[in-house]
mmCIF file with all atom_site columns, C-alpha atoms in Angstrom:
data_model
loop_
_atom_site.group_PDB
_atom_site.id
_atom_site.type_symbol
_atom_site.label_atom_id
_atom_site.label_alt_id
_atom_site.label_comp_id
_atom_site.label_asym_id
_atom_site.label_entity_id
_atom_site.label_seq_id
_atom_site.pdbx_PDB_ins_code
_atom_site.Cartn_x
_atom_site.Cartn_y
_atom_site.Cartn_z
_atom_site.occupancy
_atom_site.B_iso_or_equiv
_atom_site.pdbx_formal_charge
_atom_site.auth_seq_id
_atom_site.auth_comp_id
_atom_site.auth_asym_id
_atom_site.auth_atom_id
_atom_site.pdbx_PDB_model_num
ATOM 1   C CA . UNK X 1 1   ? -21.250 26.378  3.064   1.00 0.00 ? 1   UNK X CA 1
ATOM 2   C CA . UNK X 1 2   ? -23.076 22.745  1.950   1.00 0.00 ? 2   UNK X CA 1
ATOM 3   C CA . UNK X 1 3   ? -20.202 22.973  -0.656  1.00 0.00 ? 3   UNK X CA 1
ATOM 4   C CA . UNK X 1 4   ? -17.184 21.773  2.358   1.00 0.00 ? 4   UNK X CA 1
ATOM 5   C CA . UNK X 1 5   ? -20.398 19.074  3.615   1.00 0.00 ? 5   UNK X CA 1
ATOM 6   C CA . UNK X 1 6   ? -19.948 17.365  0.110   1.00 0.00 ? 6   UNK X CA 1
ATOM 7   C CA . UNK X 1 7   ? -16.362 18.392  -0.723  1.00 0.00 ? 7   UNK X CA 1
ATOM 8   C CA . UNK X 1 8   ? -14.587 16.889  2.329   1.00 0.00 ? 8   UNK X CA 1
ATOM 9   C CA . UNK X 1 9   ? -15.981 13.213  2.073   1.00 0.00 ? 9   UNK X CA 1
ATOM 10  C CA . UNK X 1 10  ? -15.393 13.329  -1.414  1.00 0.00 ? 10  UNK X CA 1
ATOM 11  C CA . UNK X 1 11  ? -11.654 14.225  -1.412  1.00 0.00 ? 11  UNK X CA 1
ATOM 12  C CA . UNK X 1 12  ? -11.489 11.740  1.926   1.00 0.00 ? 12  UNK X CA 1
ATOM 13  C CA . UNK X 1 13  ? -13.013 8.824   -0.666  1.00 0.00 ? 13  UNK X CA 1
ATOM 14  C CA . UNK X 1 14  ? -10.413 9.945   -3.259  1.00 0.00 ? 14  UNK X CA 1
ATOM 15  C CA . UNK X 1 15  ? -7.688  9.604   -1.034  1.00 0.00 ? 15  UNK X CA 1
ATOM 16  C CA . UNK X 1 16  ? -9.246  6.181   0.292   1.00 0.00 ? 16  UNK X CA 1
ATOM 17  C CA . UNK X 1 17  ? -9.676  4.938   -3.424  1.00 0.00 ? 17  UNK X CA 1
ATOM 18  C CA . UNK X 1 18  ? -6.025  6.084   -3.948  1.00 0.00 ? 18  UNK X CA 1
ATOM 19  C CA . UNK X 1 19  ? -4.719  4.127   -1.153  1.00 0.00 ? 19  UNK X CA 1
ATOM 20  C CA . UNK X 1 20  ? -6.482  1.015   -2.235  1.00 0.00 ? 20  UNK X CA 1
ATOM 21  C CA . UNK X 1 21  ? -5.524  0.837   -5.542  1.00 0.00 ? 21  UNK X CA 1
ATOM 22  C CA . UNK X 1 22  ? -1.662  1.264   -4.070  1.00 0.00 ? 22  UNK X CA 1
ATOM 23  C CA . UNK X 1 23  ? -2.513  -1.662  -2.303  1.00 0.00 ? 23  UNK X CA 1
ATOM 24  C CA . UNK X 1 24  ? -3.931  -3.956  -4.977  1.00 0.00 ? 24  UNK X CA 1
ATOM 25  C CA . UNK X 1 25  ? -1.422  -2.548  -7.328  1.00 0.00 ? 25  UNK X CA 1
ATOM 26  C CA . UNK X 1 26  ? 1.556   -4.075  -4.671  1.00 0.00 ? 26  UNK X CA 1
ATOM 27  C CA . UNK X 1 27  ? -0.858  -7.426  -4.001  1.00 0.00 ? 27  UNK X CA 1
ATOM 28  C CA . UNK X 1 28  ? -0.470  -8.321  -7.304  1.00 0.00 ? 28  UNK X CA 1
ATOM 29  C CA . UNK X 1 29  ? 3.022   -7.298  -7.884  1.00 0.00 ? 29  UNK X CA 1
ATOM 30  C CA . UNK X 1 30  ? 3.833   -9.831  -5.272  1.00 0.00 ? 30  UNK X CA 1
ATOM 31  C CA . UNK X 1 31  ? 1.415   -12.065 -6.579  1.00 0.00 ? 31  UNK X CA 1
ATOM 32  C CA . UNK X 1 32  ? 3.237   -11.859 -9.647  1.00 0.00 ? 32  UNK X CA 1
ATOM 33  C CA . UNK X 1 33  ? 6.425   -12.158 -8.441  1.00 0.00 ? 33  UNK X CA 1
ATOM 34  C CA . UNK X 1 34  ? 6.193   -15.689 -6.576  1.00 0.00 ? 34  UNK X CA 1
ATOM 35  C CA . UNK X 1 35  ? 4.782   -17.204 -9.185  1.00 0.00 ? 35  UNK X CA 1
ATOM 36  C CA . UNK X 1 36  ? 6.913   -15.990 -12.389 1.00 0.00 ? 36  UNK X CA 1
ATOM 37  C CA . UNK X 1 37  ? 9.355   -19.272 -10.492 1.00 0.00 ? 37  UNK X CA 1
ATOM 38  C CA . UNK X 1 38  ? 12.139  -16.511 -11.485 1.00 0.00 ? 38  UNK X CA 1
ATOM 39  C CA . UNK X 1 39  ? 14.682  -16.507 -8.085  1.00 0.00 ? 39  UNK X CA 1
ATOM 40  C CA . UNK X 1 40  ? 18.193  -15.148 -7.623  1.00 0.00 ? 40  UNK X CA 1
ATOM 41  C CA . UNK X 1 41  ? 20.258  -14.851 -4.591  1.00 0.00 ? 41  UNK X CA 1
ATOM 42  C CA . UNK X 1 42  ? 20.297  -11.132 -3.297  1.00 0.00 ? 42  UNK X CA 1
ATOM 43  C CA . UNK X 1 43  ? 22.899  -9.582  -1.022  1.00 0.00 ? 43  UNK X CA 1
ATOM 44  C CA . UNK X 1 44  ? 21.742  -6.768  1.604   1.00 0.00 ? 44  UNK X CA 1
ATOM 45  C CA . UNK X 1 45  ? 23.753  -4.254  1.238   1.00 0.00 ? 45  UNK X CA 1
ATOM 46  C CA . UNK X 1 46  ? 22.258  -2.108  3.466   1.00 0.00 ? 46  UNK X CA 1
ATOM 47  C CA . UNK X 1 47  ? 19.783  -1.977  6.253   1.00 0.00 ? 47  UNK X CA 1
ATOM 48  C CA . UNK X 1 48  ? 17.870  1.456   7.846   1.00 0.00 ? 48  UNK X CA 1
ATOM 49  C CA . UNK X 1 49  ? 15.272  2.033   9.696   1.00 0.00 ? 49  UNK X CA 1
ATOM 50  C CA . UNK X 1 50  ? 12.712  5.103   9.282   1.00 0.00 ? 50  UNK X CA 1
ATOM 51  C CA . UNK X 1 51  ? 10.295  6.426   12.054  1.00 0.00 ? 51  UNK X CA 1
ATOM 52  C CA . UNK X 1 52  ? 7.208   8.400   11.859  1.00 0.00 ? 52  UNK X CA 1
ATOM 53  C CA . UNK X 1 53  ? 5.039   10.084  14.201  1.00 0.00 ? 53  UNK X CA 1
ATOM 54  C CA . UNK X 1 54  ? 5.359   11.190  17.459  1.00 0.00 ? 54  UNK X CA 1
ATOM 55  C CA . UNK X 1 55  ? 4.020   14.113  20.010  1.00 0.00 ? 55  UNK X CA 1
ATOM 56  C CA . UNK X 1 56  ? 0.610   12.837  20.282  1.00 0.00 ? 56  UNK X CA 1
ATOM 57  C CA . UNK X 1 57  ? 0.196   9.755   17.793  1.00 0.00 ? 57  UNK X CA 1
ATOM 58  C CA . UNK X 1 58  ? 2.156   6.893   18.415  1.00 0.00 ? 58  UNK X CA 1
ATOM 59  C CA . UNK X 1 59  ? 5.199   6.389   16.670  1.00 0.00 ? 59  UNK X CA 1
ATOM 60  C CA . UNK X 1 60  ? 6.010   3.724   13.994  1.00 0.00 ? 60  UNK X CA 1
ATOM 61  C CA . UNK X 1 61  ? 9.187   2.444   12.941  1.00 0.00 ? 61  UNK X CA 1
ATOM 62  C CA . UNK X 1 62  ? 9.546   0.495   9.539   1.00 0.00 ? 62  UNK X CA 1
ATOM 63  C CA . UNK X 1 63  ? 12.911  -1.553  8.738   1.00 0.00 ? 63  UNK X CA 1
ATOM 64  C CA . UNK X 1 64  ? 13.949  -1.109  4.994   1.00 0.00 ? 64  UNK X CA 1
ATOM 65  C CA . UNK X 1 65  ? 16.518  -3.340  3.270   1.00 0.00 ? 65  UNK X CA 1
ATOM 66  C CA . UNK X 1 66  ? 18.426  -2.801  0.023   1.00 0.00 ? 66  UNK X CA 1
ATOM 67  C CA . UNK X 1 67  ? 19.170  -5.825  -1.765  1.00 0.00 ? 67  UNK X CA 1
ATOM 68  C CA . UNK X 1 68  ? 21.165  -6.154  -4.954  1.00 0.00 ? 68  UNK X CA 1
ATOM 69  C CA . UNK X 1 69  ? 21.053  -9.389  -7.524  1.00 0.00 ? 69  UNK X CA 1
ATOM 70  C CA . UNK X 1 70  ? 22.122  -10.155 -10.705 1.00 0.00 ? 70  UNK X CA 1
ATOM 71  C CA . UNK X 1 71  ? 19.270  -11.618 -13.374 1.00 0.00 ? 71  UNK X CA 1
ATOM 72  C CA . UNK X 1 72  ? 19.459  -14.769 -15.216 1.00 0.00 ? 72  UNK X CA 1
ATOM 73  C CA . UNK X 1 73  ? 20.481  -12.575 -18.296 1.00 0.00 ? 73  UNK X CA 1
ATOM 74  C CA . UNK X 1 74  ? 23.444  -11.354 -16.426 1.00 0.00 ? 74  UNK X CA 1
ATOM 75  C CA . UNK X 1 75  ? 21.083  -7.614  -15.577 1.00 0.00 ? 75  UNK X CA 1
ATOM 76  C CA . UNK X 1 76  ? 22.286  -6.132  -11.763 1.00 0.00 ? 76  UNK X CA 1
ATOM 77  C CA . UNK X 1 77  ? 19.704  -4.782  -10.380 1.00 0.00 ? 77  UNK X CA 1
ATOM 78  C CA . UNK X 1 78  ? 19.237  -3.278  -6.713  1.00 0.00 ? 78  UNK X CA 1
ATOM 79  C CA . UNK X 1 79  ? 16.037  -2.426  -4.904  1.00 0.00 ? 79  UNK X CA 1
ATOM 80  C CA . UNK X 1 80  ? 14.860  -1.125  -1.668  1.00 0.00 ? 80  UNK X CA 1
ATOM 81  C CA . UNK X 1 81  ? 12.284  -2.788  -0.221  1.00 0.00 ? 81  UNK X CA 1
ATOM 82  C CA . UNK X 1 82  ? 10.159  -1.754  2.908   1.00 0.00 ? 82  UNK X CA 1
ATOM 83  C CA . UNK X 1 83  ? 9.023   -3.618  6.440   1.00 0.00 ? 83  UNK X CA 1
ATOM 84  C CA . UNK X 1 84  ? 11.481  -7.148  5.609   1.00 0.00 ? 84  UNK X CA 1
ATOM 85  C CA . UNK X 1 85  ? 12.822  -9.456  8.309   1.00 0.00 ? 85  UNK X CA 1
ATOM 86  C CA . UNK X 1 86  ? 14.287  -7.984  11.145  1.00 0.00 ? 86  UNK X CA 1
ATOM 87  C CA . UNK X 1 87  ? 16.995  -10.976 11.308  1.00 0.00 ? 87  UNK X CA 1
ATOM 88  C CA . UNK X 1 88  ? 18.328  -9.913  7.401   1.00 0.00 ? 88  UNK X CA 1
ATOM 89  C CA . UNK X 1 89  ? 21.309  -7.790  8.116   1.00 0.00 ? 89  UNK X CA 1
ATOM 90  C CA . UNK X 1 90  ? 23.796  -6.341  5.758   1.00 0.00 ? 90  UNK X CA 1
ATOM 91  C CA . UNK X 1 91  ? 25.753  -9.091  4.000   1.00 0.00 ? 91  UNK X CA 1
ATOM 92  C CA . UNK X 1 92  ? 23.163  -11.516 3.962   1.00 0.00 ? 92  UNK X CA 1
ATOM 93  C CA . UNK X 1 93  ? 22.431  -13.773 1.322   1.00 0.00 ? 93  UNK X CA 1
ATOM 94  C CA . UNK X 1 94  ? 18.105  -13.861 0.640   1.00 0.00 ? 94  UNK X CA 1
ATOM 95  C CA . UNK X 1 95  ? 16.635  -14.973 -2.342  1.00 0.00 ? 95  UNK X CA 1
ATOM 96  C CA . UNK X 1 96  ? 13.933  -12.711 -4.341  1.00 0.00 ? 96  UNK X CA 1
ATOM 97  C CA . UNK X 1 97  ? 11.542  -13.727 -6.451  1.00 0.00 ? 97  UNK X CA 1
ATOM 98  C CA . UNK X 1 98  ? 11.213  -11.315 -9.977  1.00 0.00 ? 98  UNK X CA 1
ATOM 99  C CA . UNK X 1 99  ? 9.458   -10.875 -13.117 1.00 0.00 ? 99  UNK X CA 1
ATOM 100 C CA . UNK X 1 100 ? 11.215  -10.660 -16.460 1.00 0.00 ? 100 UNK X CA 1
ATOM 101 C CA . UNK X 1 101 ? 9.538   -8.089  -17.064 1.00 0.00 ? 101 UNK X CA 1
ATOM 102 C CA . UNK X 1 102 ? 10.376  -6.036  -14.121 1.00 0.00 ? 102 UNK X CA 1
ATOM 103 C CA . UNK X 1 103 ? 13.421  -6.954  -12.254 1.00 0.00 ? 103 UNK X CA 1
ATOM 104 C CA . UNK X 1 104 ? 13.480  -3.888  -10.218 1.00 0.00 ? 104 UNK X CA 1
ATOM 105 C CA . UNK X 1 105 ? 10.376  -4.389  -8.583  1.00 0.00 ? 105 UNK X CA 1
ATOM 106 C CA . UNK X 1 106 ? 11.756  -7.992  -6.761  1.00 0.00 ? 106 UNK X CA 1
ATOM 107 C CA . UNK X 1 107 ? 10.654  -9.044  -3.518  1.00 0.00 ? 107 UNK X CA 1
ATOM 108 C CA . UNK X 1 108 ? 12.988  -10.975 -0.851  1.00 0.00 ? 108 UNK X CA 1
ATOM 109 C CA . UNK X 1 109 ? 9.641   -11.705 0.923   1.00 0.00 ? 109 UNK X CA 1
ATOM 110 C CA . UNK X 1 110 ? 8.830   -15.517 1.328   1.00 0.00 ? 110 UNK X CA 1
ATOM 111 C CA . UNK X 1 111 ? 6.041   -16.887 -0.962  1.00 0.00 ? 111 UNK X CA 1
ATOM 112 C CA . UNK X 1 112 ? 2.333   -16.445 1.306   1.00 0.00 ? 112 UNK X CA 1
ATOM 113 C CA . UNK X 1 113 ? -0.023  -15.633 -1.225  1.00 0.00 ? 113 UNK X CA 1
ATOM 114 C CA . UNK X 1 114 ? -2.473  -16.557 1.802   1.00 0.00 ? 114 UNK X CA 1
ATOM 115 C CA . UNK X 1 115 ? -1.321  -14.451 4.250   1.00 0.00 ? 115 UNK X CA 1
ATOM 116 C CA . UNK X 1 116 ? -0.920  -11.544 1.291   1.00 0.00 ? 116 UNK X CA 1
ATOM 117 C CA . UNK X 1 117 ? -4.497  -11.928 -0.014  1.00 0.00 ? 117 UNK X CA 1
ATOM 118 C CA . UNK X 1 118 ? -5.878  -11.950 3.986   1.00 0.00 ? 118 UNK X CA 1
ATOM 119 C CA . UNK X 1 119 ? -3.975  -8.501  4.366   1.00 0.00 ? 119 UNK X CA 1
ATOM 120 C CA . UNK X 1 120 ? -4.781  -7.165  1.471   1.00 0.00 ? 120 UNK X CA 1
ATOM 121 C CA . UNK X 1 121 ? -8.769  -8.109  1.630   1.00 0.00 ? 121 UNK X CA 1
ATOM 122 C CA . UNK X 1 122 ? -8.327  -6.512  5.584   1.00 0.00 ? 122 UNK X CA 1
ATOM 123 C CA . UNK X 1 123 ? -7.211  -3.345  4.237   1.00 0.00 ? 123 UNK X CA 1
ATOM 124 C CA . UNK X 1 124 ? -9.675  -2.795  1.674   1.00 0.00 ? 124 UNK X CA 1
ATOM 125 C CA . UNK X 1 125 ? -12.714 -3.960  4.156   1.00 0.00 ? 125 UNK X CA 1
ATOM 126 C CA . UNK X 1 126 ? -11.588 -1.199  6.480   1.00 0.00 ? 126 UNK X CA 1
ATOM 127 C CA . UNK X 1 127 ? -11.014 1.398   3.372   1.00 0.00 ? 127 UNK X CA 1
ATOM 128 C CA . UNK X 1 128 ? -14.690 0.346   2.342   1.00 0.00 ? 128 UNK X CA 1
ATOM 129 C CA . UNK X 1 129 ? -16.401 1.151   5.710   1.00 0.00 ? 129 UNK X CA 1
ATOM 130 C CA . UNK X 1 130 ? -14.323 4.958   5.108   1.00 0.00 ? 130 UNK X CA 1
ATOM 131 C CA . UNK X 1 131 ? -15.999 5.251   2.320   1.00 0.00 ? 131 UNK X CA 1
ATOM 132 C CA . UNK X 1 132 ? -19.454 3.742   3.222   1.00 0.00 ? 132 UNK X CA 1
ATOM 133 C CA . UNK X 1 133 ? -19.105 6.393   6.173   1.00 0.00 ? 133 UNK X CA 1
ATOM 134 C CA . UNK X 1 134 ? -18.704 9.195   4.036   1.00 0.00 ? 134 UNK X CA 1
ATOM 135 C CA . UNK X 1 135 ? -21.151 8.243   1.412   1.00 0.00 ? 135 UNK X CA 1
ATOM 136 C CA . UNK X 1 136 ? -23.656 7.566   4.718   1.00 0.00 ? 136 UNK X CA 1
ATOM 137 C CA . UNK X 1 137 ? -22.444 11.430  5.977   1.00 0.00 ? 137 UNK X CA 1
ATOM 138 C CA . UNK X 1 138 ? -23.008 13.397  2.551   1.00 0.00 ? 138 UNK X CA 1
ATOM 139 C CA . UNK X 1 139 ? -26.370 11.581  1.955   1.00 0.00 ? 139 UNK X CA 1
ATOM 140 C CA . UNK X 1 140 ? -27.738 12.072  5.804   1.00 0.00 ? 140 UNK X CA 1
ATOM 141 C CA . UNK X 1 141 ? -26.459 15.333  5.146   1.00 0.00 ? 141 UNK X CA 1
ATOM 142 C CA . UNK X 1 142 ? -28.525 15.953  1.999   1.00 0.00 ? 142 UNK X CA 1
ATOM 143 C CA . UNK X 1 143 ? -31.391 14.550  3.631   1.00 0.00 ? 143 UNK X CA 1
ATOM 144 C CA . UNK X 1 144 ? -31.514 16.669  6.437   1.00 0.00 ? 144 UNK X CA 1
ATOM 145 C CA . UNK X 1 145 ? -31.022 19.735  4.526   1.00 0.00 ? 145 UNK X CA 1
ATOM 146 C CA . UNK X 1 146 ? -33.929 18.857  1.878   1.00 0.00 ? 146 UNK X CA 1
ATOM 147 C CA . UNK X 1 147 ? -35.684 18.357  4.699   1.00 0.00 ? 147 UNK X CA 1
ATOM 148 C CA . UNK X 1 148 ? -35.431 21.525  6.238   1.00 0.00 ? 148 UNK X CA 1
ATOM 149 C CA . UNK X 1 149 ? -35.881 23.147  3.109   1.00 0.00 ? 149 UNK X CA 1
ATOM 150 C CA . UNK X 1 150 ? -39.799 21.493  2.856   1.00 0.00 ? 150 UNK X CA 1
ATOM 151 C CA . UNK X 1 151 ? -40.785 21.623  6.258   1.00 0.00 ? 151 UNK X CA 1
ATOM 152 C CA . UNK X 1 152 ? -42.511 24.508  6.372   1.00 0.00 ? 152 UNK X CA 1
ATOM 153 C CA . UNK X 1 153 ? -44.666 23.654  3.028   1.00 0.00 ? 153 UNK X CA 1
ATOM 154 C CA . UNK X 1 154 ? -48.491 21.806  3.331   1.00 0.00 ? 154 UNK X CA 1
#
């Protein structure tokens, strides 16, 4: 039974650490992006919108675009990318900022490294106090039970 007391909080940090390096990994894509000074001029060829939730959470709704752009070395490339301006409708003209390296992983955000790092440091600050809870839980939890276990001895 002490096995699920350590096993939970450990797979609930591995899915924490998972989620945070998915969002350092995409920090630093964009990161990378705006400052390559690579730009084209993307059309949106299409706009949806997907929605999650509901019942008893609180449903959330994120806009996705799909832009399409053609490289300085002639390359057309198309991407989808998630939670863009509501005001970009299909047949707009943005421009995206790329890599050489990896055209297909453009952004047609605008340049706010700023904004991007105060997100991104928000988002791991609240994945750190998960994981400073669970570590707290599993060694209260070991605690207690060592405690229990020596109580009774002189």
């Amino acid at each position: 039974m002490d096995f699920f007391f350590y096993a939970v909080p450990g797979l609930i940090m591995a899915g924490v650490l998972s989620m945070a390096a998915r969002v350092v990994r995409r920090s630093l894509q964009l990161r990378s992006n705006w400052s390559s000074g690579l730009t084209a001029e993307a059309r949106c060829l299409r706009t949806y919108s997907t929605t999650s939730g509901g019942g008893e959470t609180s449903v959330t709704t994120t806009l996705h675009h799909v832009y399409e752009f053609t490289t300085h070395e002639g390359r057309t490339v198309r991407f989808e990318e998630a939670n863009g301006p509501s005001t970009t409708v299909e047949g707009d003209i943005v421009p995206v900022h790329y890599t050489r390296a990896h055209p297909e992983r453009a952004t047609a955000h605008s340049p706010a490294p700023g904004k991007a790092l105060a997100g991104t440091v928000g988002i791991l600050v609240f994945l750190s106090v998960i994981v400073a809870f669970c570590v707290g839980f599993m060694v209260t939890y070991h605690a207690f039970t060592t405690d229990d276990l020596f109580a009774g001895m002189p």
